[in-house]
Amino acid sequence: MYLDYKKIQFDKFGRPEVPNLILQTKDRRTIGIIPNAINLTIDVKFSEPSEISFDLPSSSDGIPTPFYDQVVGHKIIRTENYGVFQLMKPSIKGDGLEEIKSVTGYSIEKELEGKKFFLEEGTFNFWNPADPDDTVLGRALEVCPGWSVGYVAPSLIGRYRTFDQYDDYALTFLYNNAMETYRCVVVFDPYKLTISAYDADDEVSTLPIYLGFDNLVEELSVDELTDELVTAMNPTGADDLDIRAVNPIGTNWIYDISYFI
């Protein structure tokens, strides 16, 4: 999910703002702002569905919570800066005196999980804005009404790959098969309802990030994956590509025993 983090506001203690939870129908008609939500958590993920969860008491100080009965599956929770989410399977716990609804939702692209997507066996271009109809992105948009193409890396335009027949769901294809096959990162903008794609091999600028016990890390745990330690690797690529021509020892093996030394 693509978010503009510059829009997020912070209080005087440096804590991010608590967003208003705007309840909407599936066709984006606003019902109202949900009050009294507690235990609010938003788990933002860049290239897979993000998640929101919160608990909603049926009443507060004896006053019924507005819109409580309308917080049900397939309703939409819209926040100003943290994304747009589709609610799934709320659960209710009560003891006869008090009732609390536990709510979970997933970023709005989750609605594409139920859109069937078919791709016959063949070779397909990822995207061509001049002729989008028979590209994989164009074919996916045919079953994703309301969505459009955002940014597509220039290197992905005209990139062809061959597929066996695919018959599954649009979201599964875009988040898995398309990214693996075309070596790209697919990102959904929940506000503009656009699908963008970035070349996974593009060089991007990086910023140094330091984690310390004095500002962010409260506890650090590191486990050694002993069973995954290796001393030799045999790198291969497509079309029998290997490293023999550039390997000083003339084989396709790379050796490293520095860990044990």
mmCIF file of C-alpha atoms in Angstrom:
data_model
loop_
_atom_site.group_PDB
_atom_site.id
_atom_site.type_symbol
_atom_site.label_atom_id
_atom_site.label_comp_id
_atom_site.label_asym_id
_atom_site.label_seq_id
_atom_site.Cartn_x
_atom_site.Cartn_y
_atom_site.Cartn_z
ATOM 1 C CA MET A 1 0.000 0.000 0.000
ATOM 2 C CA TYR A 2 1.381 3.372 -1.046
ATOM 3 C CA LEU A 3 1.077 6.156 1.550
ATOM 4 C CA ASP A 4 2.355 9.738 1.640
ATOM 5 C CA TYR A 5 4.096 9.736 5.015
ATOM 6 C CA LYS A 6 4.728 13.474 4.805
ATOM 7 C CA LYS A 7 1.027 14.039 5.532
ATOM 8 C CA ILE A 8 1.112 12.209 8.884
ATOM 9 C CA GLN A 9 0.961 14.629 11.797
ATOM 10 C CA PHE A 10 2.744 14.190 15.145
ATOM 11 C CA ASP A 11 1.930 15.558 18.586
ATOM 12 C CA LYS A 12 4.363 17.462 20.817
ATOM 13 C CA PHE A 13 5.723 14.151 22.164
ATOM 14 C CA GLY A 14 6.595 12.927 18.677
ATOM 15 C CA ARG A 15 3.787 10.390 18.549
ATOM 16 C CA PRO A 16 1.834 9.961 15.298
ATOM 17 C CA GLU A 17 -1.712 11.236 15.220
ATOM 18 C CA VAL A 18 -4.588 8.896 16.056
ATOM 19 C CA PRO A 19 -6.627 8.807 12.848
ATOM 20 C CA ASN A 20 -10.359 9.254 12.570
ATOM 21 C CA LEU A 21 -12.059 6.048 11.436
ATOM 22 C CA ILE A 22 -14.529 7.034 8.729
ATOM 23 C CA LEU A 23 -17.115 4.309 8.061
ATOM 24 C CA GLN A 24 -18.231 4.012 4.443
ATOM 25 C CA THR A 25 -20.341 1.720 2.308
ATOM 26 C CA LYS A 26 -18.728 -0.432 -0.353
ATOM 27 C CA ASP A 27 -19.540 2.226 -2.962
ATOM 28 C CA ARG A 28 -17.664 4.831 -0.833
ATOM 29 C CA ARG A 29 -20.706 6.656 0.594
ATOM 30 C CA THR A 30 -19.794 8.024 4.032
ATOM 31 C CA ILE A 31 -21.844 6.804 7.005
ATOM 32 C CA GLY A 32 -19.973 8.659 9.751
ATOM 33 C CA ILE A 33 -16.930 8.735 12.020
ATOM 34 C CA ILE A 34 -16.686 5.814 14.447
ATOM 35 C CA PRO A 35 -16.025 6.953 18.041
ATOM 36 C CA ASN A 36 -14.874 4.929 21.065
ATOM 37 C CA ALA A 37 -12.510 2.620 19.139
ATOM 38 C CA ILE A 38 -9.827 1.120 21.394
ATOM 39 C CA ASN A 39 -6.693 -1.011 20.833
ATOM 40 C CA LEU A 40 -6.296 0.470 17.355
ATOM 41 C CA THR A 41 -3.457 -1.085 15.351
ATOM 42 C CA ILE A 42 -2.535 -0.386 11.729
ATOM 43 C CA ASP A 43 0.049 -2.683 10.157
ATOM 44 C CA VAL A 44 1.215 -0.969 6.952
ATOM 45 C CA LYS A 45 2.899 -3.126 4.294
ATOM 46 C CA PHE A 46 4.298 -1.823 1.043
ATOM 47 C CA SER A 47 3.727 -4.670 -1.373
ATOM 48 C CA GLU A 48 1.168 -6.941 0.266
ATOM 49 C CA PRO A 49 -2.172 -6.264 1.958
ATOM 50 C CA SER A 50 -1.960 -4.005 5.007
ATOM 51 C CA GLU A 51 -4.143 -4.636 8.058
ATOM 52 C CA ILE A 52 -6.176 -2.644 10.575
ATOM 53 C CA SER A 53 -7.665 -3.936 13.816
ATOM 54 C CA PHE A 54 -9.538 -2.362 16.722
ATOM 55 C CA ASP A 55 -12.107 -3.127 19.387
ATOM 56 C CA LEU A 56 -15.408 -1.288 19.495
ATOM 57 C CA PRO A 57 -17.547 -1.265 22.678
ATOM 58 C CA SER A 58 -21.291 -1.220 22.070
ATOM 59 C CA SER A 59 -21.599 1.699 24.491
ATOM 60 C CA SER A 60 -19.543 4.190 26.492
ATOM 61 C CA ASP A 61 -20.739 5.581 29.843
ATOM 62 C CA GLY A 62 -24.159 4.120 29.113
ATOM 63 C CA ILE A 63 -24.460 5.880 25.733
ATOM 64 C CA PRO A 64 -24.706 3.562 22.666
ATOM 65 C CA THR A 65 -21.793 3.839 20.251
ATOM 66 C CA PRO A 66 -22.929 5.477 16.997
ATOM 67 C CA PHE A 67 -22.907 3.215 13.909
ATOM 68 C CA TYR A 68 -22.023 0.183 16.050
ATOM 69 C CA ASP A 69 -24.478 -2.108 14.236
ATOM 70 C CA GLN A 70 -23.213 -0.945 10.836
ATOM 71 C CA VAL A 71 -19.628 -1.997 11.495
ATOM 72 C CA VAL A 72 -19.911 -5.284 9.588
ATOM 73 C CA GLY A 73 -18.037 -7.200 6.923
ATOM 74 C CA HIS A 74 -17.457 -5.505 3.544
ATOM 75 C CA LYS A 75 -17.934 -2.028 4.978
ATOM 76 C CA ILE A 76 -15.030 0.383 4.347
ATOM 77 C CA ILE A 77 -12.857 2.120 6.941
ATOM 78 C CA ARG A 78 -11.192 5.209 5.492
ATOM 79 C CA THR A 79 -8.467 7.125 7.297
ATOM 80 C CA GLU A 80 -7.046 10.437 6.139
ATOM 81 C CA ASN A 81 -3.417 9.331 5.896
ATOM 82 C CA TYR A 82 -3.108 5.677 6.919
ATOM 83 C CA GLY A 83 -4.996 3.948 4.129
ATOM 84 C CA VAL A 84 -8.414 2.590 3.192
ATOM 85 C CA PHE A 85 -9.507 -0.805 4.504
ATOM 86 C CA GLN A 86 -12.236 -3.345 3.859
ATOM 87 C CA LEU A 87 -13.670 -4.949 7.005
ATOM 88 C CA MET A 88 -13.730 -8.733 7.255
ATOM 89 C CA LYS A 89 -15.534 -10.988 9.760
ATOM 90 C CA PRO A 90 -16.012 -8.824 12.869
ATOM 91 C CA SER A 91 -16.563 -10.894 16.023
ATOM 92 C CA ILE A 92 -18.602 -10.014 19.118
ATOM 93 C CA LYS A 93 -18.048 -10.930 22.763
ATOM 94 C CA GLY A 94 -20.554 -10.103 25.455
ATOM 95 C CA ASP A 95 -21.517 -11.045 29.008
ATOM 96 C CA GLY A 96 -25.075 -9.754 29.018
ATOM 97 C CA LEU A 97 -24.012 -6.386 30.393
ATOM 98 C CA GLU A 98 -21.271 -5.292 28.056
ATOM 99 C CA GLU A 99 -20.562 -6.117 24.420
ATOM 100 C CA ILE A 100 -17.366 -5.525 22.440
ATOM 101 C CA LYS A 101 -16.913 -6.005 18.703
ATOM 102 C CA SER A 102 -13.415 -7.016 17.516
ATOM 103 C CA VAL A 103 -12.840 -5.676 14.025
ATOM 104 C CA THR A 104 -10.227 -6.606 11.425
ATOM 105 C CA GLY A 105 -9.802 -5.115 7.983
ATOM 106 C CA TYR A 106 -7.398 -5.332 5.056
ATOM 107 C CA SER A 107 -6.223 -2.642 2.645
ATOM 108 C CA ILE A 108 -8.697 -1.963 -0.101
ATOM 109 C CA GLU A 109 -6.913 -3.996 -2.787
ATOM 110 C CA LYS A 110 -8.097 -7.048 -0.833
ATOM 111 C CA GLU A 111 -11.381 -6.703 -2.730
ATOM 112 C CA LEU A 112 -9.522 -7.928 -5.833
ATOM 113 C CA GLU A 113 -8.925 -11.246 -4.080
ATOM 114 C CA GLY A 114 -12.314 -12.416 -5.288
ATOM 115 C CA LYS A 115 -11.847 -11.320 -8.922
ATOM 116 C CA LYS A 116 -11.187 -14.313 -11.160
ATOM 117 C CA PHE A 117 -8.304 -13.799 -13.571
ATOM 118 C CA PHE A 118 -7.454 -15.978 -16.562
ATOM 119 C CA LEU A 119 -4.327 -15.933 -18.702
ATOM 120 C CA GLU A 120 -3.899 -18.424 -21.483
ATOM 121 C CA GLU A 121 -0.527 -20.039 -22.148
ATOM 122 C CA GLY A 122 1.688 -17.652 -24.060
ATOM 123 C CA THR A 123 4.134 -14.751 -24.013
ATOM 124 C CA PHE A 124 2.897 -11.400 -22.690
ATOM 125 C CA ASN A 125 4.186 -7.854 -22.423
ATOM 126 C CA PHE A 126 3.942 -6.432 -18.897
ATOM 127 C CA TRP A 127 2.597 -3.029 -19.965
ATOM 128 C CA ASN A 128 2.324 -0.829 -23.010
ATOM 129 C CA PRO A 129 0.417 2.454 -22.528
ATOM 130 C CA ALA A 130 -0.014 2.784 -26.307
ATOM 131 C CA ASP A 131 -1.569 -0.672 -26.624
ATOM 132 C CA PRO A 132 -2.606 -1.887 -23.154
ATOM 133 C CA ASP A 133 -5.257 -4.431 -24.104
ATOM 134 C CA ASP A 134 -3.114 -7.551 -24.401
ATOM 135 C CA THR A 135 -0.584 -6.768 -21.662
ATOM 136 C CA VAL A 136 -0.773 -8.604 -18.348
ATOM 137 C CA LEU A 137 -1.486 -5.358 -16.500
ATOM 138 C CA GLY A 138 -4.188 -4.440 -18.977
ATOM 139 C CA ARG A 139 -5.730 -7.889 -18.730
ATOM 140 C CA ALA A 140 -5.758 -7.645 -14.948
ATOM 141 C CA LEU A 141 -7.509 -4.264 -15.082
ATOM 142 C CA GLU A 142 -10.306 -5.828 -17.119
ATOM 143 C CA VAL A 143 -11.464 -7.696 -13.998
ATOM 144 C CA CYS A 144 -10.639 -4.858 -11.560
ATOM 145 C CA PRO A 145 -13.318 -2.182 -12.164
ATOM 146 C CA GLY A 146 -12.560 1.183 -10.627
ATOM 147 C CA TRP A 147 -8.784 0.663 -10.663
ATOM 148 C CA SER A 148 -6.347 2.198 -13.133
ATOM 149 C CA VAL A 149 -2.620 2.214 -13.891
ATOM 150 C CA GLY A 150 -0.413 4.600 -11.918
ATOM 151 C CA TYR A 151 3.361 4.682 -12.315
ATOM 152 C CA VAL A 152 5.093 1.931 -14.286
ATOM 153 C CA ALA A 153 8.886 1.844 -14.440
ATOM 154 C CA PRO A 154 10.077 2.507 -18.020
ATOM 155 C CA SER A 155 12.113 -0.713 -17.987
ATOM 156 C CA LEU A 156 8.913 -2.731 -17.464
ATOM 157 C CA ILE A 157 7.275 -1.322 -20.588
ATOM 158 C CA GLY A 158 8.004 -3.837 -23.312
ATOM 159 C CA ARG A 159 9.263 -6.536 -20.929
ATOM 160 C CA TYR A 160 7.939 -9.896 -22.175
ATOM 161 C CA ARG A 161 7.660 -13.117 -20.218
ATOM 162 C CA THR A 162 6.127 -16.516 -20.984
ATOM 163 C CA PHE A 163 3.401 -18.083 -18.832
ATOM 164 C CA ASP A 164 1.721 -21.406 -18.526
ATOM 165 C CA GLN A 165 -2.053 -21.112 -18.339
ATOM 166 C CA TYR A 166 -3.102 -19.154 -15.250
ATOM 167 C CA ASP A 167 -6.581 -19.452 -13.749
ATOM 168 C CA ASP A 168 -6.825 -17.974 -10.275
ATOM 169 C CA TYR A 169 -7.469 -14.555 -8.704
ATOM 170 C CA ALA A 170 -6.278 -11.107 -9.783
ATOM 171 C CA LEU A 171 -4.721 -10.139 -6.451
ATOM 172 C CA THR A 172 -2.815 -13.415 -6.194
ATOM 173 C CA PHE A 173 -1.449 -12.903 -9.684
ATOM 174 C CA LEU A 174 -0.358 -9.301 -9.132
ATOM 175 C CA TYR A 175 1.212 -9.861 -5.709
ATOM 176 C CA ASN A 176 2.910 -13.156 -6.566
ATOM 177 C CA ASN A 177 3.157 -14.414 -10.142
ATOM 178 C CA ALA A 178 3.600 -11.023 -11.819
ATOM 179 C CA MET A 179 6.249 -9.810 -9.367
ATOM 180 C CA GLU A 180 8.232 -13.041 -9.533
ATOM 181 C CA THR A 181 8.053 -13.410 -13.307
ATOM 182 C CA TYR A 182 8.744 -9.786 -14.266
ATOM 183 C CA ARG A 183 11.016 -8.977 -11.282
ATOM 184 C CA CYS A 184 8.950 -6.015 -10.231
ATOM 185 C CA VAL A 185 7.206 -4.641 -7.159
ATOM 186 C CA VAL A 186 3.458 -4.037 -7.481
ATOM 187 C CA VAL A 187 1.993 -1.330 -5.223
ATOM 188 C CA PHE A 188 -1.614 -0.188 -4.739
ATOM 189 C CA ASP A 189 -2.618 3.391 -3.949
ATOM 190 C CA PRO A 190 -5.772 3.117 -1.774
ATOM 191 C CA TYR A 191 -6.808 6.743 -2.347
ATOM 192 C CA LYS A 192 -6.313 7.102 -6.105
ATOM 193 C CA LEU A 193 -7.184 3.416 -6.730
ATOM 194 C CA THR A 194 -4.126 2.981 -8.937
ATOM 195 C CA ILE A 195 -1.815 0.021 -9.494
ATOM 196 C CA SER A 196 1.857 0.916 -9.891
ATOM 197 C CA ALA A 197 4.873 -1.224 -10.669
ATOM 198 C CA TYR A 198 8.561 -0.640 -9.921
ATOM 199 C CA ASP A 199 11.513 -2.515 -11.380
ATOM 200 C CA ALA A 200 13.048 -4.605 -8.601
ATOM 201 C CA ASP A 201 16.489 -4.128 -10.178
ATOM 202 C CA ASP A 202 16.356 -0.328 -10.328
ATOM 203 C CA GLU A 203 18.927 1.468 -8.207
ATOM 204 C CA VAL A 204 17.290 3.761 -5.676
ATOM 205 C CA SER A 205 18.725 6.256 -3.250
ATOM 206 C CA THR A 206 19.103 4.984 0.306
ATOM 207 C CA LEU A 207 19.007 6.698 3.650
ATOM 208 C CA PRO A 208 21.037 5.512 6.655
ATOM 209 C CA ILE A 209 18.817 4.167 9.425
ATOM 210 C CA TYR A 210 20.267 3.483 12.836
ATOM 211 C CA LEU A 211 18.477 1.435 15.488
ATOM 212 C CA GLY A 212 19.621 1.986 19.050
ATOM 213 C CA PHE A 213 18.416 1.088 22.530
ATOM 214 C CA ASP A 214 18.209 4.795 23.370
ATOM 215 C CA ASN A 215 15.525 5.700 20.828
ATOM 216 C CA LEU A 216 13.675 2.810 19.152
ATOM 217 C CA VAL A 217 14.778 -0.710 19.996
ATOM 218 C CA GLU A 218 13.466 -1.847 23.366
ATOM 219 C CA GLU A 219 14.723 -5.409 23.070
ATOM 220 C CA LEU A 220 16.921 -7.164 20.543
ATOM 221 C CA SER A 221 17.015 -10.880 19.843
ATOM 222 C CA VAL A 222 19.278 -12.555 17.265
ATOM 223 C CA ASP A 223 19.102 -16.267 16.468
ATOM 224 C CA GLU A 224 21.765 -18.046 14.439
ATOM 225 C CA LEU A 225 20.351 -20.224 11.671
ATOM 226 C CA THR A 226 22.917 -22.977 12.168
ATOM 227 C CA ASP A 227 21.286 -25.393 9.728
ATOM 228 C CA GLU A 228 21.558 -22.800 6.939
ATOM 229 C CA LEU A 229 25.311 -22.169 7.194
ATOM 230 C CA VAL A 230 26.994 -23.138 3.917
ATOM 231 C CA THR A 231 30.553 -23.163 2.632
ATOM 232 C CA ALA A 232 29.871 -23.665 -1.086
ATOM 233 C CA MET A 233 27.355 -22.214 -3.528
ATOM 234 C CA ASN A 234 26.586 -23.188 -7.109
ATOM 235 C CA PRO A 235 25.004 -20.094 -8.782
ATOM 236 C CA THR A 236 23.030 -20.696 -11.970
ATOM 237 C CA GLY A 237 20.686 -18.585 -14.051
ATOM 238 C CA ALA A 238 18.239 -18.864 -16.910
ATOM 239 C CA ASP A 239 19.314 -20.500 -20.171
ATOM 240 C CA ASP A 240 22.119 -22.432 -18.416
ATOM 241 C CA LEU A 241 23.876 -19.215 -17.386
ATOM 242 C CA ASP A 242 26.823 -19.899 -15.064
ATOM 243 C CA ILE A 243 29.994 -18.238 -13.745
ATOM 244 C CA ARG A 244 32.665 -20.577 -15.106
ATOM 245 C CA ALA A 245 34.012 -17.959 -17.529
ATOM 246 C CA VAL A 246 34.700 -15.447 -14.746
ATOM 247 C CA ASN A 247 35.516 -17.790 -11.867
ATOM 248 C CA PRO A 248 39.305 -17.980 -11.255
ATOM 249 C CA ILE A 249 39.104 -21.676 -10.342
ATOM 250 C CA GLY A 250 37.245 -22.495 -13.589
ATOM 251 C CA THR A 251 34.258 -24.201 -11.963
ATOM 252 C CA ASN A 252 30.757 -23.039 -11.165
ATOM 253 C CA TRP A 253 31.326 -23.213 -7.393
ATOM 254 C CA ILE A 254 32.033 -20.385 -4.952
ATOM 255 C CA TYR A 255 33.694 -21.400 -1.658
ATOM 256 C CA ASP A 256 33.740 -19.464 1.610
ATOM 257 C CA ILE A 257 34.970 -21.046 4.843
ATOM 258 C CA SER A 258 35.637 -17.763 6.669
ATOM 259 C CA TYR A 259 32.892 -18.419 9.236
ATOM 260 C CA PHE A 260 34.585 -21.587 10.485
ATOM 261 C CA ILE A 261 38.090 -20.074 10.313
#
